[in-house]
Amino acid sequence: MVEILEKIYGMTAIGNFVEQPLYIVMILLAFVLLYLGIKKEFEPLLLVPIAFGVLIANFPGGGMGVYAALDTTYNGVLYHNAVTFPDGSLWCDANGIPYNIYEVGLPLIAHDLGIMNYLYYALIKSGLLPPIIFMGVGALTDFGPMLRNLKLAIFGAGAQFGIFAVLIVASQFFTMQEAGSLAIIGGADGPTAIFTTLKLAPHMLGPIAIAAYSYMALVPVIIPLVVKLTCRESELKINMREQDKLFPNKQEFKNLRVLKILFPIAVTAIVAIIVPDAVALVGMLMFGNLIKEIGNNTSRLFNAASNGIMNAATIFLGLCVGATMTVDAFLNWQTIMIVAGGFCAFGFSIFGGIMLVKIMNFFSKKKINPLIGATGLSAVPMASRVANEIALKYDPRNHVLNYCMSSNVAGVIGSAVAAGILIKFLG
Amino acid sequence: MEKLFESLQLMVIGLTTVFSVLLLVIYLGKGLIALVNKIAPEEEKPKAVANNVSASNVVDPNVAQAINMAISQLTAGKSQATKIERI
């Protein structure tokens, strides 16, 4: 009888919870993330899959956690990209030699490490899903507001300041690759953060993805906070339409449709020449946008990119990223540093955009509302909506949404270019 | 110290490149606007699809008759369909 009970006890995960109570902490974290995604509606499309990935990865014995592939010394010999199990043993072949995970086939990964590792190494580690999500983002993006207010697009560059400012500080505590991965959170773009981390410091993927998406969800809190600390009321009351009347834009659009078709093609070419490492992201973003702008002839591609493909990619990305957050990978001091550093990167990026507006206002007769600088982040369109609400609070007639969308969309390009630079120099 | 220098260098390179790319995008956009205004100034009118839509909305007379008969039967002849539209 005792033997049977022992067998049942051994079959369940209860024994593992007793041995390693930190599993419970991770499961509680998954519950908190699920609560934020479902009840508080913080980026639910991504936070719910990520949270569920965390949940299923942290039931010991379930085999759903993703194993990091790290260079490991075993019996005095260095093995590249070896997988270490939670009990400290290595994933080895029949001769007891640790596998290099990139030299084995996916079926073996699925068989030995489980289906989640198969998905992770096939879809995420290969770098496949972030560009596919960028294609969907492109299909859902309208470059019209940016083309109508082209000059405002420059604030998409100012708001990348946080990335490089945090890189300087983070480099004192992390390796340059890890610091670059942490700093890219300042771009406020989840797929970009994931793509960069995969290239530079894949072992930090879980916490960085969580930090990036959490701060994107907290845009309605962070932007007002930074704006309050850095802007005067008189600046926030600058009415863009009145400024347009005082200093009219001479640009005339005779054929916006053709312009919108040519624009993504031309931008891809420019970015490909200057920062080839950013083409995976910017190219796919612009391809998604192109099939949207062509219209009826490519409507089936547009529907696939913006619905089916994007939704499937989002599910697998979320689940796999969540599954990387196991006890060993998440509960350490690095995660706390990532959360703190990510917040600083985010805040400094907003600050950088606002400061650029202030500098330009100092030299220009035509004044710009600093909220347009604050939206140089790539969190589209939430940052613009938040900025518009702030502007309306100070002046109910001051609708800045269209102007903010210009810098906001430019921020998507800006953060992808910044990611390309980090990958080029640190990868 | 070496890392500090490297990250400072990256900041200068990174911000300069991002600014340059977006400046190029701005001027490229302006150039494209001028080009499109010159070579393709007329926006193509969307093909008239209204007629097709209304044509597809026309309900087959046999179907209309069947619907009317059904309504008549259900309401004991008190009601009849005045307009039948395809949804």
Coordinates of C-alpha atoms in Angstrom, one line a residue:
Chain A
M1 CA 0.0 0.0 0.0
V2 CA 2.8 2.4 1.0
E3 CA 4.6 1.4 -2.2
I4 CA 1.6 2.3 -4.3
L5 CA 1.2 5.6 -2.5
E6 CA 4.9 6.3 -3.0
K7 CA 4.5 5.6 -6.7
I8 CA 1.5 7.9 -7.0
Y9 CA 3.4 10.6 -5.1
G10 CA 6.4 10.1 -7.5
M11 CA 4.0 10.4 -10.5
T12 CA 2.6 13.7 -9.4
A13 CA 4.5 17.0 -9.4
I14 CA 3.9 17.5 -5.6
G15 CA 7.3 16.0 -4.7
N16 CA 9.0 18.5 -7.0
F17 CA 7.2 21.4 -5.5
V18 CA 8.4 20.3 -2.0
E19 CA 12.0 20.0 -3.3
Q20 CA 11.9 23.3 -5.2
P21 CA 9.3 25.7 -3.8
L22 CA 10.4 28.4 -6.3
Y23 CA 8.3 26.6 -8.9
I24 CA 5.3 28.0 -6.9
V25 CA 6.7 31.5 -7.2
M26 CA 6.8 31.2 -11.0
I27 CA 3.3 29.8 -11.1
L28 CA 2.1 32.7 -9.0
L29 CA 3.9 35.0 -11.4
A30 CA 2.0 33.4 -14.2
F31 CA -1.3 34.0 -12.4
V32 CA -0.4 37.7 -11.9
L33 CA 0.4 38.0 -15.6
L34 CA -2.8 36.2 -16.6
Y35 CA -4.7 38.6 -14.3
L36 CA -3.0 41.6 -15.9
G37 CA -3.8 40.4 -19.3
I38 CA -7.3 39.2 -18.8
K39 CA -8.7 41.5 -16.1
K40 CA -6.6 44.6 -16.6
E41 CA -6.4 44.2 -20.4
F42 CA -2.7 44.9 -20.5
E43 CA -1.7 43.9 -24.0
P44 CA -3.9 40.7 -23.7
L45 CA -3.0 39.4 -27.1
L46 CA 0.5 38.8 -26.0
L47 CA 0.4 38.8 -22.3
V48 CA -2.1 36.0 -22.1
P49 CA 0.0 33.5 -24.3
I50 CA 3.2 34.6 -22.5
A51 CA 1.6 34.1 -19.1
F52 CA 0.2 30.7 -20.1
G53 CA 3.6 29.7 -21.4
V54 CA 5.1 30.6 -18.0
L55 CA 2.4 28.5 -16.3
I56 CA 2.8 25.3 -18.3
A57 CA 6.6 25.6 -18.3
N58 CA 6.8 25.6 -14.5
F59 CA 5.0 22.4 -13.7
P60 CA 7.9 20.1 -13.0
G61 CA 7.9 17.0 -15.0
G62 CA 5.7 18.5 -17.7
G63 CA 8.6 19.0 -20.0
M64 CA 7.2 22.2 -21.4
G65 CA 10.0 24.5 -20.2
V66 CA 12.5 25.7 -22.8
Y67 CA 16.1 24.8 -22.1
A68 CA 18.8 27.4 -22.8
A69 CA 21.7 26.3 -25.0
L70 CA 24.9 27.6 -23.4
D71 CA 28.6 27.0 -23.7
T72 CA 29.4 24.5 -20.9
T73 CA 32.5 22.9 -19.5
Y74 CA 32.1 19.2 -18.9
N75 CA 34.9 17.0 -17.7
G76 CA 37.3 19.8 -18.4
V77 CA 36.2 20.1 -22.0
L78 CA 34.2 23.1 -23.4
Y79 CA 31.0 22.1 -25.2
H80 CA 29.2 24.7 -27.3
N81 CA 25.4 25.2 -27.0
A82 CA 24.9 22.4 -24.6
V83 CA 21.6 21.8 -22.7
T84 CA 21.7 21.4 -19.0
F85 CA 18.8 19.8 -17.2
P86 CA 17.5 21.2 -13.9
D87 CA 19.2 18.4 -12.0
G88 CA 22.6 19.5 -13.4
S89 CA 23.0 16.7 -15.9
L90 CA 23.7 17.4 -19.6
W91 CA 21.7 16.3 -22.6
C92 CA 24.1 13.8 -24.1
D93 CA 24.2 11.3 -27.0
A94 CA 24.7 7.5 -26.5
N95 CA 28.4 8.0 -26.0
G96 CA 27.9 10.5 -23.2
I97 CA 29.0 13.4 -25.3
P98 CA 26.9 16.6 -24.8
Y99 CA 24.9 17.5 -27.9
N100 CA 25.4 20.9 -29.6
I101 CA 21.7 21.7 -30.0
Y102 CA 22.2 23.4 -33.3
E103 CA 23.8 20.3 -34.8
V104 CA 20.9 18.0 -34.0
G105 CA 17.7 17.6 -35.9
L106 CA 14.4 19.1 -34.8
P107 CA 12.7 15.6 -34.4
L108 CA 15.4 14.7 -31.8
I109 CA 14.7 17.9 -29.9
A110 CA 11.0 17.2 -30.0
H111 CA 11.6 13.6 -28.8
D112 CA 14.1 14.3 -26.1
L113 CA 13.3 17.8 -24.9
G114 CA 9.6 18.1 -25.6
I115 CA 7.3 19.9 -28.1
M116 CA 7.9 23.3 -26.6
N117 CA 11.6 23.2 -27.2
Y118 CA 10.8 22.0 -30.8
L119 CA 8.6 25.1 -31.3
Y120 CA 11.2 27.4 -29.6
Y121 CA 14.2 26.2 -31.6
A122 CA 12.2 26.0 -34.9
L123 CA 10.2 29.2 -34.7
I124 CA 11.9 31.6 -32.2
K125 CA 15.5 30.7 -32.0
S126 CA 15.7 30.6 -35.8
G127 CA 14.5 34.3 -35.7
L128 CA 11.5 33.5 -37.8
L129 CA 8.6 34.8 -35.8
P130 CA 9.6 38.5 -35.0
P131 CA 9.9 39.4 -38.7
I132 CA 6.6 37.7 -39.5
I133 CA 5.0 39.7 -36.7
F134 CA 6.6 42.8 -38.2
M135 CA 4.9 41.9 -41.6
G136 CA 1.5 41.9 -39.8
V137 CA 2.3 45.2 -38.0
G138 CA 3.2 46.7 -41.4
A139 CA -0.1 45.4 -42.9
L140 CA -1.9 47.2 -40.0
T141 CA 0.1 50.4 -40.3
D142 CA -1.0 53.5 -42.2
F143 CA 1.9 55.7 -43.3
G144 CA -0.6 58.4 -44.4
P145 CA -0.3 60.5 -41.3
M146 CA 3.5 60.3 -41.5
L147 CA 3.5 61.4 -45.2
R148 CA 1.3 64.3 -44.4
N149 CA 3.6 65.5 -41.5
L150 CA 7.0 64.2 -42.7
K151 CA 9.1 66.6 -40.7
L152 CA 7.6 65.2 -37.4
A153 CA 9.1 61.8 -38.3
I154 CA 12.5 62.9 -37.0
F155 CA 11.2 62.5 -33.5
G156 CA 11.2 58.8 -34.1
A157 CA 14.9 59.2 -33.9
G158 CA 15.0 61.4 -30.8
A159 CA 13.1 58.7 -28.9
Q160 CA 15.7 56.1 -29.5
F161 CA 18.0 58.0 -27.0
G162 CA 16.9 55.7 -24.1
I163 CA 18.3 52.7 -25.9
F164 CA 21.8 54.1 -26.1
A165 CA 21.7 55.9 -22.8
V166 CA 20.9 52.7 -20.9
L167 CA 23.4 50.7 -23.0
I168 CA 26.1 52.9 -21.4
V169 CA 25.0 52.1 -17.9
A170 CA 24.1 48.5 -18.5
S171 CA 27.5 47.8 -20.0
Q172 CA 29.0 48.3 -16.6
F173 CA 27.0 45.4 -15.1
F174 CA 26.4 43.1 -18.1
T175 CA 28.4 41.9 -21.1
M176 CA 28.0 44.2 -24.1
Q177 CA 25.6 41.7 -25.8
E178 CA 23.5 41.5 -22.7
A179 CA 23.5 45.3 -22.3
G180 CA 22.4 45.7 -25.9
S181 CA 19.5 43.3 -25.4
L182 CA 18.4 45.1 -22.3
A183 CA 18.7 48.6 -23.8
I184 CA 16.6 47.7 -26.8
I185 CA 13.6 47.6 -24.5
G186 CA 13.8 51.4 -24.8
G187 CA 12.6 51.1 -28.4
A188 CA 9.2 50.1 -27.0
D189 CA 8.8 47.4 -29.6
G190 CA 8.2 43.8 -28.5
P191 CA 9.2 41.9 -31.7
T192 CA 12.3 44.1 -32.1
A193 CA 13.4 43.4 -28.5
I194 CA 12.9 39.7 -29.0
F195 CA 14.7 39.7 -32.4
T196 CA 17.7 41.6 -30.9
T197 CA 17.9 39.5 -27.8
L198 CA 17.8 36.3 -29.9
K199 CA 20.8 37.6 -31.8
L200 CA 22.8 39.0 -28.9
A201 CA 21.8 37.2 -25.6
P202 CA 19.2 34.5 -26.1
H203 CA 19.5 33.3 -22.5
M204 CA 17.9 36.6 -21.4
L205 CA 14.9 36.3 -23.8
G206 CA 12.2 35.6 -21.2
P207 CA 12.7 38.5 -18.8
I208 CA 13.4 40.9 -21.7
A209 CA 10.3 40.0 -23.5
I210 CA 8.2 40.3 -20.4
A211 CA 9.8 43.7 -19.5
A212 CA 9.3 44.9 -23.1
Y213 CA 5.6 43.9 -23.3
S214 CA 4.9 45.0 -19.7
Y215 CA 6.2 48.5 -20.3
M216 CA 4.4 48.7 -23.7
A217 CA 1.2 47.9 -21.7
L218 CA 2.2 50.6 -19.2
V219 CA 2.5 53.3 -21.9
P220 CA -0.6 55.0 -20.5
V221 CA 1.2 55.4 -17.2
I222 CA 4.8 56.0 -18.2
I223 CA 4.2 58.7 -20.9
P224 CA 2.1 60.9 -18.6
L225 CA 4.7 60.5 -15.9
V226 CA 7.6 61.6 -18.0
V227 CA 5.5 64.4 -19.6
K228 CA 4.6 65.7 -16.2
L229 CA 8.2 65.7 -15.1
T230 CA 9.5 67.4 -18.2
C231 CA 6.9 69.7 -19.8
R232 CA 5.3 73.0 -18.9
E233 CA 1.5 73.5 -19.3
S234 CA 2.1 76.2 -21.9
E235 CA 4.0 73.7 -24.0
L236 CA 1.3 71.1 -23.8
K237 CA -1.2 73.6 -24.9
I238 CA 0.5 74.2 -28.2
N239 CA -2.2 73.7 -30.8
M240 CA -0.8 72.0 -33.9
R241 CA -3.7 73.0 -36.2
E242 CA -3.3 76.6 -35.2
Q243 CA 0.4 76.3 -35.9
D244 CA -0.4 74.8 -39.3
K245 CA -2.7 77.8 -40.1
L246 CA 0.1 80.2 -39.0
F247 CA 2.8 78.3 -40.9
P248 CA 0.9 76.3 -43.6
N249 CA 2.4 73.2 -45.0
K250 CA 3.0 73.8 -48.8
Q251 CA 3.0 70.1 -49.6
E252 CA 0.3 69.0 -52.0
F253 CA -0.8 65.4 -52.5
K254 CA -2.2 64.7 -56.0
N255 CA -2.1 60.9 -55.8
L256 CA -1.8 59.6 -52.3
R257 CA -2.5 56.0 -53.4
V258 CA 0.5 55.7 -55.7
L259 CA 2.6 57.5 -53.1
K260 CA 1.7 55.0 -50.4
I261 CA 2.6 52.1 -52.7
L262 CA 6.0 53.6 -53.6
F263 CA 6.9 54.7 -50.1
P264 CA 7.5 51.2 -48.5
I265 CA 9.5 50.1 -51.5
A266 CA 11.8 53.1 -51.3
V267 CA 12.2 53.0 -47.5
T268 CA 13.2 49.3 -47.7
A269 CA 15.8 50.1 -50.3
I270 CA 17.2 53.0 -48.2
V271 CA 17.4 51.0 -45.0
A272 CA 18.9 48.0 -46.8
I273 CA 21.7 50.1 -48.1
I274 CA 22.5 51.9 -44.8
V275 CA 21.7 49.3 -42.2
P276 CA 21.5 45.8 -43.8
D277 CA 21.1 44.2 -40.4
A278 CA 17.7 45.9 -40.0
V279 CA 16.3 44.6 -43.2
A280 CA 14.8 41.5 -41.6
L281 CA 12.5 43.8 -39.6
V282 CA 12.1 46.9 -41.7
G283 CA 11.8 44.9 -45.0
M284 CA 9.0 42.7 -43.6
L285 CA 7.3 45.7 -42.1
M286 CA 7.3 47.4 -45.4
F287 CA 6.3 44.3 -47.3
G288 CA 3.3 44.0 -45.0
N289 CA 2.5 47.6 -45.7
L290 CA 2.9 47.3 -49.4
I291 CA 0.4 44.4 -49.8
K292 CA -2.0 46.5 -47.8
E293 CA -1.6 49.6 -50.0
I294 CA -1.8 47.8 -53.3
G295 CA -5.4 47.1 -52.6
N296 CA -7.7 44.6 -54.2
N297 CA -5.0 42.8 -56.2
T298 CA -3.2 41.7 -53.0
S299 CA -6.1 41.7 -50.6
R300 CA -5.8 38.0 -50.0
L301 CA -2.1 38.4 -49.0
F302 CA -3.1 41.3 -46.8
N303 CA -5.8 39.3 -45.1
A304 CA -3.4 36.5 -44.5
A305 CA -0.6 38.8 -43.2
S306 CA -2.8 40.8 -40.9
N307 CA -5.0 38.0 -39.6
G308 CA -4.2 34.4 -39.9
I309 CA -0.4 34.5 -40.1
M310 CA 0.0 37.3 -37.5
N311 CA -2.4 35.7 -35.1
A312 CA -0.7 32.3 -35.4
A313 CA 2.7 33.9 -35.0
T314 CA 1.6 35.8 -31.9
I315 CA 0.3 32.6 -30.3
F316 CA 3.5 30.7 -30.8
L317 CA 5.7 33.7 -29.9
G318 CA 3.9 34.3 -26.7
L319 CA 3.8 30.6 -25.6
C320 CA 7.4 30.0 -26.4
V321 CA 8.7 33.2 -24.8
G322 CA 6.7 32.4 -21.7
A323 CA 8.1 28.9 -21.7
T324 CA 11.7 30.3 -21.5
M325 CA 10.8 31.7 -18.1
T326 CA 11.7 28.8 -15.9
V327 CA 12.9 29.0 -12.3
D328 CA 16.6 29.0 -13.2
A329 CA 16.3 31.4 -16.1
F330 CA 14.0 34.0 -14.4
L331 CA 14.5 34.1 -10.6
N332 CA 17.9 35.7 -10.4
W333 CA 19.3 39.2 -9.9
Q334 CA 19.7 39.7 -13.7
T335 CA 15.9 39.8 -14.1
I336 CA 15.6 42.5 -11.5
M337 CA 18.3 44.5 -13.3
I338 CA 16.4 44.0 -16.6
V339 CA 13.1 45.2 -15.2
A340 CA 14.8 48.3 -13.7
G341 CA 17.0 48.9 -16.7
G342 CA 14.1 48.4 -19.1
F343 CA 12.0 51.0 -17.3
C344 CA 14.9 53.5 -17.5
A345 CA 15.4 52.8 -21.2
F346 CA 11.7 53.4 -21.8
G347 CA 11.6 56.6 -19.7
F348 CA 14.8 58.0 -21.3
S349 CA 13.4 57.3 -24.8
I350 CA 10.3 59.4 -24.1
F351 CA 12.5 62.0 -22.5
G352 CA 14.8 62.1 -25.6
G353 CA 11.8 62.7 -27.9
I354 CA 10.5 65.5 -25.7
M355 CA 13.9 67.1 -25.5
L356 CA 14.4 67.1 -29.3
V357 CA 11.0 68.9 -29.6
K358 CA 12.2 71.5 -27.1
I359 CA 15.5 72.0 -28.9
M360 CA 13.6 72.5 -32.2
N361 CA 11.1 74.8 -30.7
F362 CA 14.0 77.0 -29.4
F363 CA 15.2 77.6 -33.0
S364 CA 11.9 77.5 -34.9
K365 CA 9.1 79.9 -35.2
K366 CA 6.6 77.1 -35.8
K367 CA 6.1 75.5 -32.4
I368 CA 5.6 71.8 -31.9
N369 CA 3.7 70.2 -29.0
P370 CA 6.3 68.1 -27.0
L371 CA 3.8 65.3 -26.9
I372 CA 4.7 64.6 -30.5
G373 CA 8.2 63.9 -29.3
A374 CA 7.0 61.7 -26.5
T375 CA 5.4 59.4 -29.1
G376 CA 8.6 58.8 -31.0
L377 CA 8.4 55.3 -29.4
S378 CA 7.3 52.5 -31.5
A379 CA 4.3 51.5 -29.3
V380 CA 1.8 52.2 -32.2
P381 CA -0.9 53.4 -31.8
M382 CA -1.2 53.4 -28.0
A383 CA 1.5 56.1 -27.5
S384 CA -0.4 58.4 -29.9
R385 CA -3.7 57.8 -28.2
V386 CA -2.3 58.5 -24.8
A387 CA -0.6 61.7 -26.0
N388 CA -3.8 62.8 -27.6
E389 CA -5.7 62.3 -24.4
I390 CA -3.1 64.4 -22.5
A391 CA -3.4 67.2 -25.1
L392 CA -7.2 67.2 -24.9
K393 CA -6.9 67.5 -21.1
Y394 CA -5.1 70.8 -21.4
D395 CA -7.1 72.0 -24.4
P396 CA -10.3 70.2 -25.5
R397 CA -9.8 71.5 -29.1
N398 CA -6.3 70.3 -29.4
H399 CA -6.4 67.0 -31.3
V400 CA -2.8 65.9 -31.8
L401 CA -3.4 62.2 -32.8
N402 CA -2.5 62.5 -36.5
Y403 CA 0.6 64.5 -35.7
C404 CA 1.7 62.0 -33.0
M405 CA 1.1 59.1 -35.4
S406 CA 3.8 60.5 -37.7
S407 CA 6.5 60.3 -35.0
N408 CA 5.0 57.1 -33.7
V409 CA 5.2 55.3 -37.0
A410 CA 8.7 56.7 -37.6
G411 CA 9.6 55.2 -34.2
V412 CA 8.9 51.7 -35.5
I413 CA 11.5 52.3 -38.3
G414 CA 13.8 54.1 -35.8
S415 CA 13.8 51.2 -33.3
A416 CA 14.3 48.6 -36.0
V417 CA 17.3 50.6 -37.3
A418 CA 18.7 50.9 -33.8
A419 CA 18.3 47.1 -33.4
G420 CA 20.1 46.6 -36.6
I421 CA 23.0 48.7 -35.4
L422 CA 23.2 46.8 -32.1
I423 CA 23.2 43.5 -33.9
K424 CA 25.9 44.7 -36.3
F425 CA 28.3 45.9 -33.7
L426 CA 27.6 43.5 -30.8
G427 CA 26.4 40.4 -32.6
Chain B
M1 CA 36.5 51.6 -19.0
E2 CA 36.8 49.8 -22.3
K3 CA 33.1 48.9 -22.2
L4 CA 32.2 52.5 -21.4
F5 CA 34.2 53.8 -24.4
E6 CA 32.6 51.1 -26.6
S7 CA 29.1 51.9 -25.5
L8 CA 29.7 55.7 -25.9
Q9 CA 31.0 55.0 -29.4
L10 CA 27.9 52.9 -30.1
M11 CA 25.7 55.7 -28.9
V12 CA 27.3 58.2 -31.3
I13 CA 27.1 55.8 -34.2
G14 CA 23.6 54.6 -33.3
L15 CA 22.0 57.9 -32.9
T16 CA 23.7 59.4 -35.9
T17 CA 22.6 56.5 -38.1
V18 CA 19.0 56.5 -36.8
F19 CA 18.8 60.3 -37.4
S20 CA 20.4 59.9 -40.8
V21 CA 18.0 57.1 -41.9
L22 CA 14.9 59.1 -40.7
L23 CA 16.2 62.3 -42.4
L24 CA 16.7 60.3 -45.6
V25 CA 13.2 58.8 -45.2
I26 CA 11.8 62.4 -44.8
Y27 CA 13.6 63.7 -47.9
L28 CA 12.8 60.5 -49.8
G29 CA 9.1 61.1 -48.9
K30 CA 9.3 64.7 -50.1
G31 CA 11.0 63.5 -53.3
L32 CA 8.4 60.8 -53.9
I33 CA 5.5 63.3 -53.3
A34 CA 7.1 65.7 -55.9
L35 CA 7.6 62.8 -58.3
V36 CA 4.2 61.3 -57.9
N37 CA 2.6 64.8 -58.3
K38 CA 4.5 65.2 -61.5
I39 CA 4.2 61.7 -63.2
A40 CA 0.9 60.5 -61.8
P41 CA -1.1 63.5 -60.7
E42 CA -4.5 62.0 -61.2
E43 CA -5.9 59.6 -58.6
E44 CA -7.6 56.7 -60.4
K45 CA -11.3 56.7 -59.7
P46 CA -12.4 53.5 -58.1
K47 CA -14.2 51.3 -60.5
A48 CA -18.0 51.8 -60.3
V49 CA -19.0 48.8 -58.3
A50 CA -22.3 50.2 -57.2
N51 CA -24.2 48.7 -60.1
N52 CA -22.6 45.3 -59.5
V53 CA -23.6 45.5 -55.8
S54 CA -27.1 46.4 -56.6
A55 CA -27.3 43.7 -59.3
S56 CA -26.1 41.1 -56.8
N57 CA -28.7 42.4 -54.4
V58 CA -31.5 41.7 -56.7
V59 CA -33.4 38.7 -55.4
D60 CA -34.6 36.0 -57.7
P61 CA -38.4 36.4 -58.4
N62 CA -39.0 32.8 -57.5
V63 CA -37.2 33.2 -54.2
A64 CA -39.2 36.4 -53.5
Q65 CA -42.4 34.6 -54.3
A66 CA -41.4 31.8 -51.9
I67 CA -40.6 34.2 -49.1
N68 CA -43.9 36.0 -49.7
M69 CA -45.8 32.8 -49.6
A70 CA -44.1 31.7 -46.4
I71 CA -44.8 35.1 -44.7
S72 CA -48.4 34.9 -45.9
Q73 CA -48.8 31.4 -44.4
L74 CA -47.2 32.3 -41.1
T75 CA -49.2 35.5 -40.6
A76 CA -52.5 34.2 -42.0
G77 CA -52.3 36.6 -44.9
K78 CA -52.0 39.7 -42.7
S79 CA -48.5 40.7 -43.7
Q80 CA -46.4 40.7 -46.8
A81 CA -42.8 41.6 -47.6
T82 CA -42.4 45.0 -49.2
K83 CA -38.6 44.9 -49.6
I84 CA -36.2 41.9 -49.7
E85 CA -32.5 42.6 -49.4
R86 CA -29.6 40.2 -49.5
I87 CA -27.4 40.7 -46.3

